[in-house]
Amino acid sequence: MGVLHREHNITSYGYNDDKIPTDSSELQKKTESSIRQEFFKYTHESPMPRPYASIELEKMKHVKYLLKDIDELPAYWASLDAGKPWLIYWIFHALDLLGYKIPVQYAKRAISSLSHMQCATGGFAGGPGQMAHLAPTYAAVNTLAIIGTKEAYDLINRDTLLEFLMRVKQKDGSFKTMEGGEIDVRGSYCALAVATLTNLVTPELTEGAAEYIRRCQTYEGGIGGVPGVEAHGGYAFCGLAALEILGRTDLLDADMFIKWSSRRQMSLEGGFQGRTNKLVDGCYSFWMGGVFPIIGKMLESKGQNTDILDFVFDREALQEYLLVACQSKKGGLRDKPEKSPDFYHTCYCLSGLSLSQHHMTFRHDLKDIAPGPLSSLLWVEEDERQSVVGSPSNVIHPTHPVLNVRTDKVRKALVYFYGKVAQDIVDEVDIEVIRN
C-alpha cells in the first residue's frame, strides 16, 4: 500500500476541521503541510518525481551521528543525568540495527559505566549514586544483551536484581518503578522483560500482573498507564508486551485493542500518533507499530488469518514516513520534519522501521517445547513477507518484537542465562526453518 503511490492527489488526504479551526487542528494542518512537502517529491504530482527506488536510508550518516558525541555529550544532555543507561541503550541499539559493529573499546566502556550504576541492593540506577529504577534497569540489561559478551552478562547481579524486582512488586500485581515511586504499566513491562532475559521469571513475580494490566485497558480499547486514565501508545505496547511475556494476551478485548491501534496510524503521514487527536511522532513507529506482530500472534492463537494485518497496519506507509520525513540531512532520525534529531528518536524510528520491514511471526507449532519466558525464542522472520521501501539496501536487522533487542542477541542472551534448554529450542527452531 503506502502513501506515495495512491491514485488521488496527496492534497486530498489529511485532516478535515469542518471549517471550525482550533489550536489543535491548526497544528495538525501545519504538520501535514510540512510532510506533504517531503512526500511531494516522490509523487506523480511533482513535475519531475524522484524514483521510488531512490528513497534511501542514510546508514552511514546515522552511524556518524550516533558516534560523534559518544565520547562527550553536549551540555544539553545534562537533563538526562538520571537516564544514562538509556543514552547508552539508544545509541547501541540503533548502531546494532544498522549493522555497525560496536567497537570493543566502546563496549568495555559501557560495561564499566553500567557497573557504577548497578546498586548494591539490586537493579540499576539512572546514574552513579542514584536509586535503582526499573526503567534504567531495563535499558542497562538490554545494553548488556546487545554487547553480548560473558563480561557483559556477568555484570548483572541476578540475585540482587530479583530481590529488587520483588521489592517493587505490589500486592495488586502492579510494579512501582522504584521503591517509593509511582506505579504504571511501564514498570510491569520493564520488570518482566528484564526477568525474561536473565531467567528470573518466578510465580511470585508474575502473580496478579496480567490481571492488573487488564484493568488498564480503556473504553477506547488501548491501554493506559494505570486503570482509569487515557490510552497511550507507549503504555499500549508495554502492557501488551508484558501480557505476551505472561502468556495472557487473551485477557484483553482484542477487537477493541486492534481498532484503537489501527486508528493511530495517520492517513496522510503514514506514521503513528500516540493518542487520539495528537500529532504524528516518529517514536511511535515502534511503540505503536510494535503491537502488530503481537496482535498477529493473538489472531493466530484464535485460528484467525493474519492477512487482516495488511488492512489494519500499512507497513509501507510507515516506512515512507520514516525514510522520507524523519531522516535529518545531518544524520539521525527525528519526530517529524520540523524537529531536530536525537538519540531517542533515532533508536525508536529504526526499531519501528525494522518491525515494518521484517514480518515477525510466532512458531505456535513449537510452543510445547518452549514454556514461559523461553517462548521468546519462538519469534522468527517470514522471509517471503519481508517488505523494504526504496532501495534494497535500506533493510536493517530484525529486532525482537517483545524485547526490542536484535533477535540474534536475544537468542544468545537466553542461551547464556537458561543454558542447554534454550540451546535445544534454538536448534529445533533452526531445524524447522530449514525443513520449511
Short mmCIF file of C-alpha atoms in Angstrom, two decimals:
data_model
loop_
_atom_site.label_atom_id
_atom_site.label_comp_id
_atom_site.label_asym_id
_atom_site.label_seq_id
_atom_site.Cartn_x
_atom_site.Cartn_y
_atom_site.Cartn_z
CA MET A 1 0.00 0.00 0.00
CA GLY A 2 1.80 3.13 1.15
CA VAL A 3 1.07 6.82 0.67
CA LEU A 4 3.25 7.86 -2.26
CA HIS A 5 1.57 5.66 -4.87
CA ARG A 6 -2.03 6.47 -4.08
CA GLU A 7 -4.30 7.22 -7.01
CA HIS A 8 -5.60 10.52 -5.66
CA ASN A 9 -3.54 13.65 -5.18
CA ILE A 10 -1.73 13.85 -1.88
CA THR A 11 -3.53 17.12 -1.13
CA SER A 12 -6.81 15.20 -0.89
CA TYR A 13 -5.63 13.39 2.23
CA GLY A 14 -5.38 14.95 5.64
CA TYR A 15 -7.34 16.47 8.47
CA ASN A 16 -10.79 17.96 7.89
CA ASP A 17 -11.67 20.56 10.53
CA ASP A 18 -15.20 21.06 9.14
CA LYS A 19 -14.34 24.77 8.91
CA ILE A 20 -14.16 25.03 12.70
CA PRO A 21 -10.46 25.68 13.36
CA THR A 22 -8.94 25.08 16.77
CA ASP A 23 -5.40 25.32 18.08
CA SER A 24 -5.10 21.53 17.72
CA SER A 25 -6.48 21.44 14.19
CA GLU A 26 -4.23 24.28 13.04
CA LEU A 27 -1.16 22.50 14.42
CA GLN A 28 -2.25 19.27 12.74
CA LYS A 29 -2.65 21.02 9.39
CA LYS A 30 0.72 22.72 9.78
CA THR A 31 2.34 19.35 10.45
CA GLU A 32 0.62 17.81 7.43
CA SER A 33 1.85 20.65 5.24
CA SER A 34 5.48 20.04 6.21
CA ILE A 35 5.12 16.33 5.47
CA ARG A 36 3.39 16.92 2.13
CA GLN A 37 6.41 18.96 1.06
CA GLU A 38 8.65 15.96 1.73
CA PHE A 39 6.30 13.45 0.10
CA PHE A 40 5.53 15.62 -2.96
CA LYS A 41 8.98 14.98 -4.44
CA TYR A 42 8.11 11.29 -4.94
CA THR A 43 4.50 11.58 -6.14
CA HIS A 44 3.04 11.73 -9.65
CA GLU A 45 2.01 15.32 -8.89
CA SER A 46 5.61 16.51 -8.99
CA PRO A 47 6.78 17.82 -12.40
CA MET A 48 9.90 15.67 -12.01
CA PRO A 49 9.09 12.92 -9.50
CA ARG A 50 12.03 11.18 -7.93
CA PRO A 51 12.22 7.41 -8.48
CA TYR A 52 10.70 5.40 -5.65
CA ALA A 53 13.81 3.21 -5.61
CA SER A 54 15.91 6.29 -4.83
CA ILE A 55 14.45 6.52 -1.32
CA GLU A 56 17.46 5.68 0.81
CA LEU A 57 18.19 5.04 4.45
CA GLU A 58 21.32 7.12 5.03
CA LYS A 59 23.00 4.48 7.16
CA MET A 60 26.48 5.97 7.38
CA LYS A 61 25.13 9.42 8.22
CA HIS A 62 23.20 7.90 11.08
CA VAL A 63 26.20 5.93 12.29
CA LYS A 64 28.32 9.09 12.31
CA TYR A 65 25.57 10.96 14.15
CA LEU A 66 25.38 8.27 16.82
CA LEU A 67 29.16 8.12 17.27
CA LYS A 68 30.05 11.80 17.16
CA ASP A 69 29.08 12.56 20.76
CA ILE A 70 29.78 9.19 22.31
CA ASP A 71 33.00 10.38 23.98
CA GLU A 72 31.49 13.53 25.45
CA LEU A 73 27.86 14.50 25.18
CA PRO A 74 26.86 18.14 24.63
CA ALA A 75 25.81 20.06 27.73
CA TYR A 76 22.09 19.93 26.91
CA TRP A 77 22.08 16.18 27.59
CA ALA A 78 22.60 17.00 31.28
CA SER A 79 18.83 16.93 31.54
CA LEU A 80 19.11 13.14 31.25
CA ASP A 81 21.60 12.78 34.07
CA ALA A 82 19.18 10.30 35.67
CA GLY A 83 18.85 8.36 32.42
CA LYS A 84 22.41 7.47 31.45
CA PRO A 85 21.68 3.78 30.74
CA TRP A 86 19.03 4.94 28.30
CA LEU A 87 21.52 7.04 26.36
CA ILE A 88 23.81 4.02 26.02
CA TYR A 89 20.94 1.75 25.00
CA TRP A 90 19.52 4.15 22.42
CA ILE A 91 22.93 4.59 20.79
CA PHE A 92 23.98 0.93 20.93
CA HIS A 93 20.63 -0.46 19.77
CA ALA A 94 20.46 1.96 16.84
CA LEU A 95 24.01 1.07 15.80
CA ASP A 96 23.20 -2.63 16.17
CA LEU A 97 20.11 -2.40 13.95
CA LEU A 98 22.13 -0.55 11.32
CA GLY A 99 24.65 -3.40 11.31
CA TYR A 100 27.51 -1.35 12.71
CA LYS A 101 29.80 -3.49 14.84
CA ILE A 102 30.20 -1.68 18.15
CA PRO A 103 33.95 -1.17 18.77
CA VAL A 104 35.39 -3.19 21.64
CA GLN A 105 36.58 -0.08 23.46
CA TYR A 106 33.06 1.36 23.50
CA ALA A 107 31.59 -1.93 24.67
CA LYS A 108 34.09 -2.12 27.53
CA ARG A 109 33.43 1.50 28.49
CA ALA A 110 29.70 0.82 28.54
CA ILE A 111 30.19 -2.19 30.82
CA SER A 112 32.40 -0.12 33.11
CA SER A 113 29.92 2.77 33.20
CA LEU A 114 26.98 0.48 33.92
CA SER A 115 28.92 -1.25 36.69
CA HIS A 116 28.90 2.06 38.57
CA MET A 117 25.14 2.34 38.14
CA GLN A 118 24.31 -1.13 39.47
CA CYS A 119 23.03 -0.77 43.01
CA ALA A 120 24.29 -2.94 45.86
CA THR A 121 20.67 -3.71 46.75
CA GLY A 122 19.80 -4.73 43.18
CA GLY A 123 18.85 -3.19 39.87
CA PHE A 124 20.40 -0.29 38.02
CA ALA A 125 20.06 3.44 38.66
CA GLY A 126 19.98 6.28 36.17
CA GLY A 127 23.46 7.32 37.28
CA PRO A 128 26.11 6.59 39.93
CA GLY A 129 24.89 7.16 43.48
CA GLN A 130 21.21 7.24 42.49
CA MET A 131 18.41 4.85 43.44
CA ALA A 132 17.58 1.74 41.44
CA HIS A 133 14.71 2.23 38.99
CA LEU A 134 13.01 -0.21 36.63
CA ALA A 135 13.41 1.98 33.53
CA PRO A 136 17.23 2.29 33.62
CA THR A 137 17.41 -1.34 34.76
CA TYR A 138 15.65 -2.32 31.53
CA ALA A 139 17.94 -0.08 29.47
CA ALA A 140 21.06 -1.44 31.20
CA VAL A 141 20.13 -5.12 30.79
CA ASN A 142 19.19 -4.59 27.14
CA THR A 143 22.50 -2.83 26.53
CA LEU A 144 24.43 -5.70 28.09
CA ALA A 145 22.47 -8.13 25.91
CA ILE A 146 23.42 -6.08 22.85
CA ILE A 147 27.10 -6.23 23.80
CA GLY A 148 26.62 -9.96 24.25
CA THR A 149 29.87 -10.96 25.92
CA LYS A 150 30.43 -13.05 29.05
CA GLU A 151 31.81 -9.95 30.76
CA ALA A 152 28.61 -8.08 29.94
CA TYR A 153 26.29 -10.87 31.08
CA ASP A 154 28.24 -11.50 34.28
CA LEU A 155 27.99 -7.85 35.32
CA ILE A 156 24.33 -8.45 36.17
CA ASN A 157 23.91 -9.48 39.78
CA ARG A 158 20.90 -11.70 39.29
CA ASP A 159 20.38 -12.44 42.98
CA THR A 160 20.05 -8.80 43.99
CA LEU A 161 18.19 -7.98 40.77
CA LEU A 162 15.43 -10.43 41.68
CA GLU A 163 15.33 -9.00 45.20
CA PHE A 164 14.84 -5.52 43.72
CA LEU A 165 12.11 -6.72 41.36
CA MET A 166 10.25 -8.32 44.25
CA ARG A 167 10.59 -5.20 46.41
CA VAL A 168 8.84 -3.06 43.79
CA LYS A 169 6.18 -5.71 43.08
CA GLN A 170 2.83 -4.75 44.62
CA LYS A 171 0.07 -6.92 46.07
CA ASP A 172 -2.36 -5.96 43.31
CA GLY A 173 0.05 -7.26 40.64
CA SER A 174 1.43 -3.87 39.61
CA PHE A 175 5.01 -2.65 39.88
CA LYS A 176 6.37 0.56 41.30
CA THR A 177 9.09 1.95 39.07
CA MET A 178 11.30 2.34 42.14
CA GLU A 179 10.96 1.99 45.87
CA GLY A 180 8.63 4.80 46.91
CA GLY A 181 7.96 5.65 43.26
CA GLU A 182 4.91 5.73 41.03
CA ILE A 183 3.03 2.76 39.63
CA ASP A 184 2.39 2.39 35.91
CA VAL A 185 2.36 -0.24 33.16
CA ARG A 186 5.87 0.68 32.02
CA GLY A 187 7.11 -0.73 35.30
CA SER A 188 5.31 -4.02 34.62
CA TYR A 189 6.92 -4.32 31.20
CA CYS A 190 10.42 -3.33 32.30
CA ALA A 191 10.36 -5.77 35.22
CA LEU A 192 9.07 -8.69 33.15
CA ALA A 193 11.34 -8.00 30.17
CA VAL A 194 14.42 -7.89 32.40
CA ALA A 195 13.34 -11.07 34.19
CA THR A 196 12.79 -12.80 30.84
CA LEU A 197 16.27 -12.01 29.54
CA THR A 198 18.01 -13.02 32.77
CA ASN A 199 15.99 -16.13 33.71
CA LEU A 200 14.36 -14.59 36.76
CA VAL A 201 10.68 -15.12 36.00
CA THR A 202 9.04 -16.72 39.03
CA PRO A 203 5.43 -17.39 40.07
CA GLU A 204 5.81 -14.80 42.83
CA LEU A 205 6.98 -12.16 40.36
CA THR A 206 4.14 -12.76 37.91
CA GLU A 207 1.29 -13.29 40.36
CA GLY A 208 -1.56 -10.89 39.57
CA ALA A 209 0.50 -8.98 36.97
CA ALA A 210 -1.70 -9.89 34.00
CA GLU A 211 -4.91 -9.09 35.82
CA TYR A 212 -3.59 -5.66 36.78
CA ILE A 213 -2.71 -4.84 33.15
CA ARG A 214 -6.15 -5.97 32.02
CA ARG A 215 -7.64 -3.32 34.31
CA CYS A 216 -5.63 -0.68 32.42
CA GLN A 217 -7.45 -1.26 29.11
CA THR A 218 -9.64 1.77 28.45
CA TYR A 219 -13.06 2.32 26.89
CA GLU A 220 -11.25 3.26 23.65
CA GLY A 221 -9.54 -0.12 23.53
CA GLY A 222 -5.95 0.95 24.19
CA ILE A 223 -4.02 0.69 27.44
CA GLY A 224 -3.34 3.49 29.91
CA GLY A 225 -0.57 3.82 32.47
CA VAL A 226 -2.91 2.93 35.35
CA PRO A 227 -6.59 1.98 35.49
CA GLY A 228 -8.90 4.83 34.53
CA VAL A 229 -6.54 7.05 32.53
CA GLU A 230 -6.26 7.79 28.80
CA ALA A 231 -4.90 5.14 26.45
CA HIS A 232 -1.40 5.91 25.17
CA GLY A 233 0.91 4.31 22.61
CA GLY A 234 3.83 3.73 24.95
CA TYR A 235 1.63 2.19 27.63
CA ALA A 236 -0.21 0.15 24.99
CA PHE A 237 2.99 -1.50 23.82
CA CYS A 238 4.30 -2.02 27.35
CA GLY A 239 1.01 -3.52 28.52
CA LEU A 240 0.60 -5.79 25.50
CA ALA A 241 4.25 -6.92 25.54
CA ALA A 242 4.03 -7.65 29.27
CA LEU A 243 0.89 -9.73 28.69
CA GLU A 244 2.71 -11.56 25.89
CA ILE A 245 5.55 -12.43 28.28
CA LEU A 246 2.95 -13.67 30.77
CA GLY A 247 1.13 -15.64 28.09
CA ARG A 248 -2.14 -13.82 28.88
CA THR A 249 -2.95 -11.56 25.95
CA ASP A 250 -6.30 -13.37 25.98
CA LEU A 251 -7.34 -11.12 28.88
CA LEU A 252 -7.67 -8.10 26.57
CA ASP A 253 -10.68 -7.18 24.50
CA ALA A 254 -8.75 -7.93 21.31
CA ASP A 255 -11.23 -6.38 18.86
CA MET A 256 -11.23 -3.07 20.72
CA PHE A 257 -7.44 -3.08 21.06
CA ILE A 258 -6.94 -3.75 17.35
CA LYS A 259 -9.36 -0.98 16.35
CA TRP A 260 -7.71 1.54 18.65
CA SER A 261 -4.20 0.58 17.46
CA SER A 262 -5.11 0.72 13.77
CA ARG A 263 -6.66 4.17 14.18
CA ARG A 264 -3.39 5.57 15.50
CA GLN A 265 -1.80 5.29 12.02
CA MET A 266 -2.30 8.63 10.28
CA SER A 267 -3.99 8.72 6.86
CA LEU A 268 -1.66 11.23 5.23
CA GLU A 269 1.53 10.90 7.23
CA GLY A 270 1.68 7.09 7.37
CA GLY A 271 3.30 7.31 10.81
CA PHE A 272 1.61 6.91 14.15
CA GLN A 273 0.22 9.23 16.77
CA GLY A 274 0.43 8.11 20.40
CA ARG A 275 -3.02 9.23 21.50
CA THR A 276 -6.33 10.25 19.99
CA ASN A 277 -6.24 13.77 18.48
CA LYS A 278 -2.44 14.10 18.78
CA LEU A 279 0.27 14.68 16.18
CA VAL A 280 2.30 12.06 14.39
CA ASP A 281 5.64 11.23 16.05
CA GLY A 282 8.42 9.03 14.70
CA CYS A 283 9.00 7.29 18.03
CA TYR A 284 5.53 5.72 17.85
CA SER A 285 6.75 3.81 14.82
CA PHE A 286 7.91 1.35 17.45
CA TRP A 287 5.57 1.97 20.38
CA MET A 288 2.52 1.61 18.12
CA GLY A 289 3.98 -0.28 15.16
CA GLY A 290 5.40 -2.79 17.62
CA VAL A 291 1.99 -4.00 18.77
CA PHE A 292 1.09 -5.56 15.41
CA PRO A 293 3.39 -8.61 15.47
CA ILE A 294 1.92 -9.47 18.88
CA ILE A 295 -1.59 -8.83 17.54
CA GLY A 296 -0.72 -11.27 14.75
CA LYS A 297 0.15 -13.92 17.31
CA MET A 298 -3.13 -13.22 19.15
CA LEU A 299 -5.10 -13.76 15.94
CA GLU A 300 -3.22 -16.97 15.12
CA SER A 301 -3.90 -18.28 18.63
CA LYS A 302 -7.61 -17.93 17.85
CA GLY A 303 -7.21 -19.67 14.49
CA GLN A 304 -7.75 -16.44 12.54
CA ASN A 305 -5.97 -15.47 9.32
CA THR A 306 -3.23 -12.90 9.97
CA ASP A 307 -3.69 -11.44 6.49
CA ILE A 308 -6.02 -8.99 8.24
CA LEU A 309 -2.88 -7.23 9.49
CA ASP A 310 -2.27 -5.96 5.96
CA PHE A 311 -5.52 -4.00 6.28
CA VAL A 312 -5.06 -2.62 9.79
CA PHE A 313 -1.33 -1.80 9.57
CA ASP A 314 0.20 -0.25 6.45
CA ARG A 315 3.87 -1.26 6.71
CA GLU A 316 4.88 0.56 3.53
CA ALA A 317 3.25 3.84 4.61
CA LEU A 318 5.15 3.73 7.90
CA GLN A 319 8.44 3.15 6.11
CA GLU A 320 7.74 6.04 3.75
CA TYR A 321 7.16 8.35 6.69
CA LEU A 322 10.37 7.26 8.40
CA LEU A 323 12.56 7.35 5.31
CA VAL A 324 11.18 10.48 3.64
CA ALA A 325 10.09 12.66 6.55
CA CYS A 326 12.10 11.56 9.60
CA GLN A 327 15.70 11.45 8.36
CA SER A 328 17.78 14.52 9.16
CA LYS A 329 20.19 15.65 6.47
CA LYS A 330 22.94 15.82 9.09
CA GLY A 331 22.24 12.29 10.33
CA GLY A 332 19.97 10.87 12.95
CA LEU A 333 16.19 10.49 12.89
CA ARG A 334 13.53 12.78 14.31
CA ASP A 335 9.94 13.12 15.46
CA LYS A 336 8.76 14.98 12.31
CA PRO A 337 10.26 17.29 9.64
CA GLU A 338 10.36 20.50 11.70
CA LYS A 339 12.09 18.78 14.64
CA SER A 340 15.78 18.05 15.30
CA PRO A 341 17.16 14.52 15.51
CA ASP A 342 18.06 12.93 18.84
CA PHE A 343 19.22 9.55 20.12
CA TYR A 344 15.78 8.56 21.43
CA HIS A 345 14.00 9.10 18.12
CA THR A 346 16.87 7.58 16.15
CA CYS A 347 16.57 4.42 18.24
CA TYR A 348 12.80 4.06 18.07
CA CYS A 349 12.41 5.19 14.46
CA LEU A 350 14.88 2.47 13.47
CA SER A 351 13.15 -0.04 15.74
CA GLY A 352 9.84 0.71 14.03
CA LEU A 353 11.49 0.56 10.61
CA SER A 354 12.86 -2.87 11.47
CA LEU A 355 9.48 -4.26 12.51
CA SER A 356 7.80 -2.80 9.41
CA GLN A 357 10.41 -4.39 7.12
CA HIS A 358 10.57 -7.82 8.75
CA HIS A 359 7.37 -9.82 9.19
CA MET A 360 7.94 -11.43 12.59
CA THR A 361 5.77 -14.42 13.39
CA PHE A 362 5.45 -16.84 16.29
CA ARG A 363 6.08 -20.58 15.94
CA HIS A 364 2.90 -21.92 17.55
CA ASP A 365 3.81 -25.44 16.44
CA LEU A 366 6.79 -25.43 18.83
CA LYS A 367 5.17 -23.78 21.85
CA ASP A 368 5.11 -27.02 23.85
CA ILE A 369 8.92 -27.16 23.94
CA ALA A 370 9.33 -23.50 24.96
CA PRO A 371 7.21 -22.75 28.04
CA GLY A 372 7.01 -19.41 29.82
CA PRO A 373 9.73 -16.87 29.05
CA LEU A 374 11.51 -19.34 26.76
CA SER A 375 8.71 -18.73 24.25
CA SER A 376 10.64 -15.56 23.36
CA LEU A 377 12.84 -17.87 21.28
CA LEU A 378 9.94 -18.80 19.00
CA TRP A 379 9.73 -15.43 17.21
CA VAL A 380 11.10 -15.84 13.67
CA GLU A 381 11.00 -13.87 10.44
CA GLU A 382 8.96 -14.94 7.42
CA ASP A 383 11.47 -14.03 4.72
CA GLU A 384 8.92 -14.18 1.91
CA ARG A 385 6.87 -11.44 3.60
CA GLN A 386 9.74 -9.00 4.03
CA SER A 387 8.86 -5.54 2.74
CA VAL A 388 11.53 -2.93 2.03
CA VAL A 389 10.56 0.50 0.72
CA GLY A 390 13.02 2.23 -1.60
CA SER A 391 16.49 0.85 -2.17
CA PRO A 392 17.01 -2.83 -1.26
CA SER A 393 20.00 -1.64 0.79
CA ASN A 394 17.56 0.00 3.22
CA VAL A 395 16.96 -3.27 5.02
CA ILE A 396 18.23 -3.34 8.61
CA HIS A 397 18.49 -6.12 11.18
CA PRO A 398 15.33 -7.59 12.71
CA THR A 399 14.54 -6.59 16.29
CA HIS A 400 12.68 -8.80 18.74
CA PRO A 401 9.03 -7.67 18.76
CA VAL A 402 8.67 -8.03 22.54
CA LEU A 403 12.11 -7.16 23.96
CA ASN A 404 13.41 -4.71 21.30
CA VAL A 405 16.90 -6.14 21.09
CA ARG A 406 18.15 -7.74 17.88
CA THR A 407 16.68 -11.23 17.62
CA ASP A 408 20.09 -12.91 17.38
CA LYS A 409 21.23 -11.07 20.52
CA VAL A 410 18.10 -12.21 22.39
CA ARG A 411 18.87 -15.80 21.42
CA LYS A 412 22.45 -15.51 22.61
CA ALA A 413 21.46 -13.99 25.95
CA LEU A 414 18.76 -16.58 26.63
CA VAL A 415 21.16 -19.42 25.82
CA TYR A 416 23.66 -17.93 28.29
CA PHE A 417 21.17 -17.45 31.14
CA TYR A 418 18.98 -20.55 30.57
CA GLY A 419 21.64 -22.97 29.35
CA LYS A 420 21.05 -26.17 27.41
CA VAL A 421 17.25 -25.97 27.44
CA ALA A 422 17.40 -22.69 25.49
CA GLN A 423 20.03 -24.02 23.09
CA ASP A 424 17.88 -27.06 22.37
CA ILE A 425 14.95 -24.78 21.49
CA VAL A 426 17.13 -22.66 19.22
CA ASP A 427 18.38 -25.78 17.46
CA GLU A 428 14.83 -27.06 16.95
CA VAL A 429 13.63 -23.70 15.60
CA ASP A 430 16.54 -23.58 13.15
CA ILE A 431 15.92 -27.16 12.01
CA GLU A 432 12.24 -26.40 11.42
CA VAL A 433 13.13 -23.26 9.44
CA ILE A 434 15.38 -25.37 7.16
CA ARG A 435 12.65 -28.01 6.76
CA ASN A 436 10.09 -25.41 5.78
#
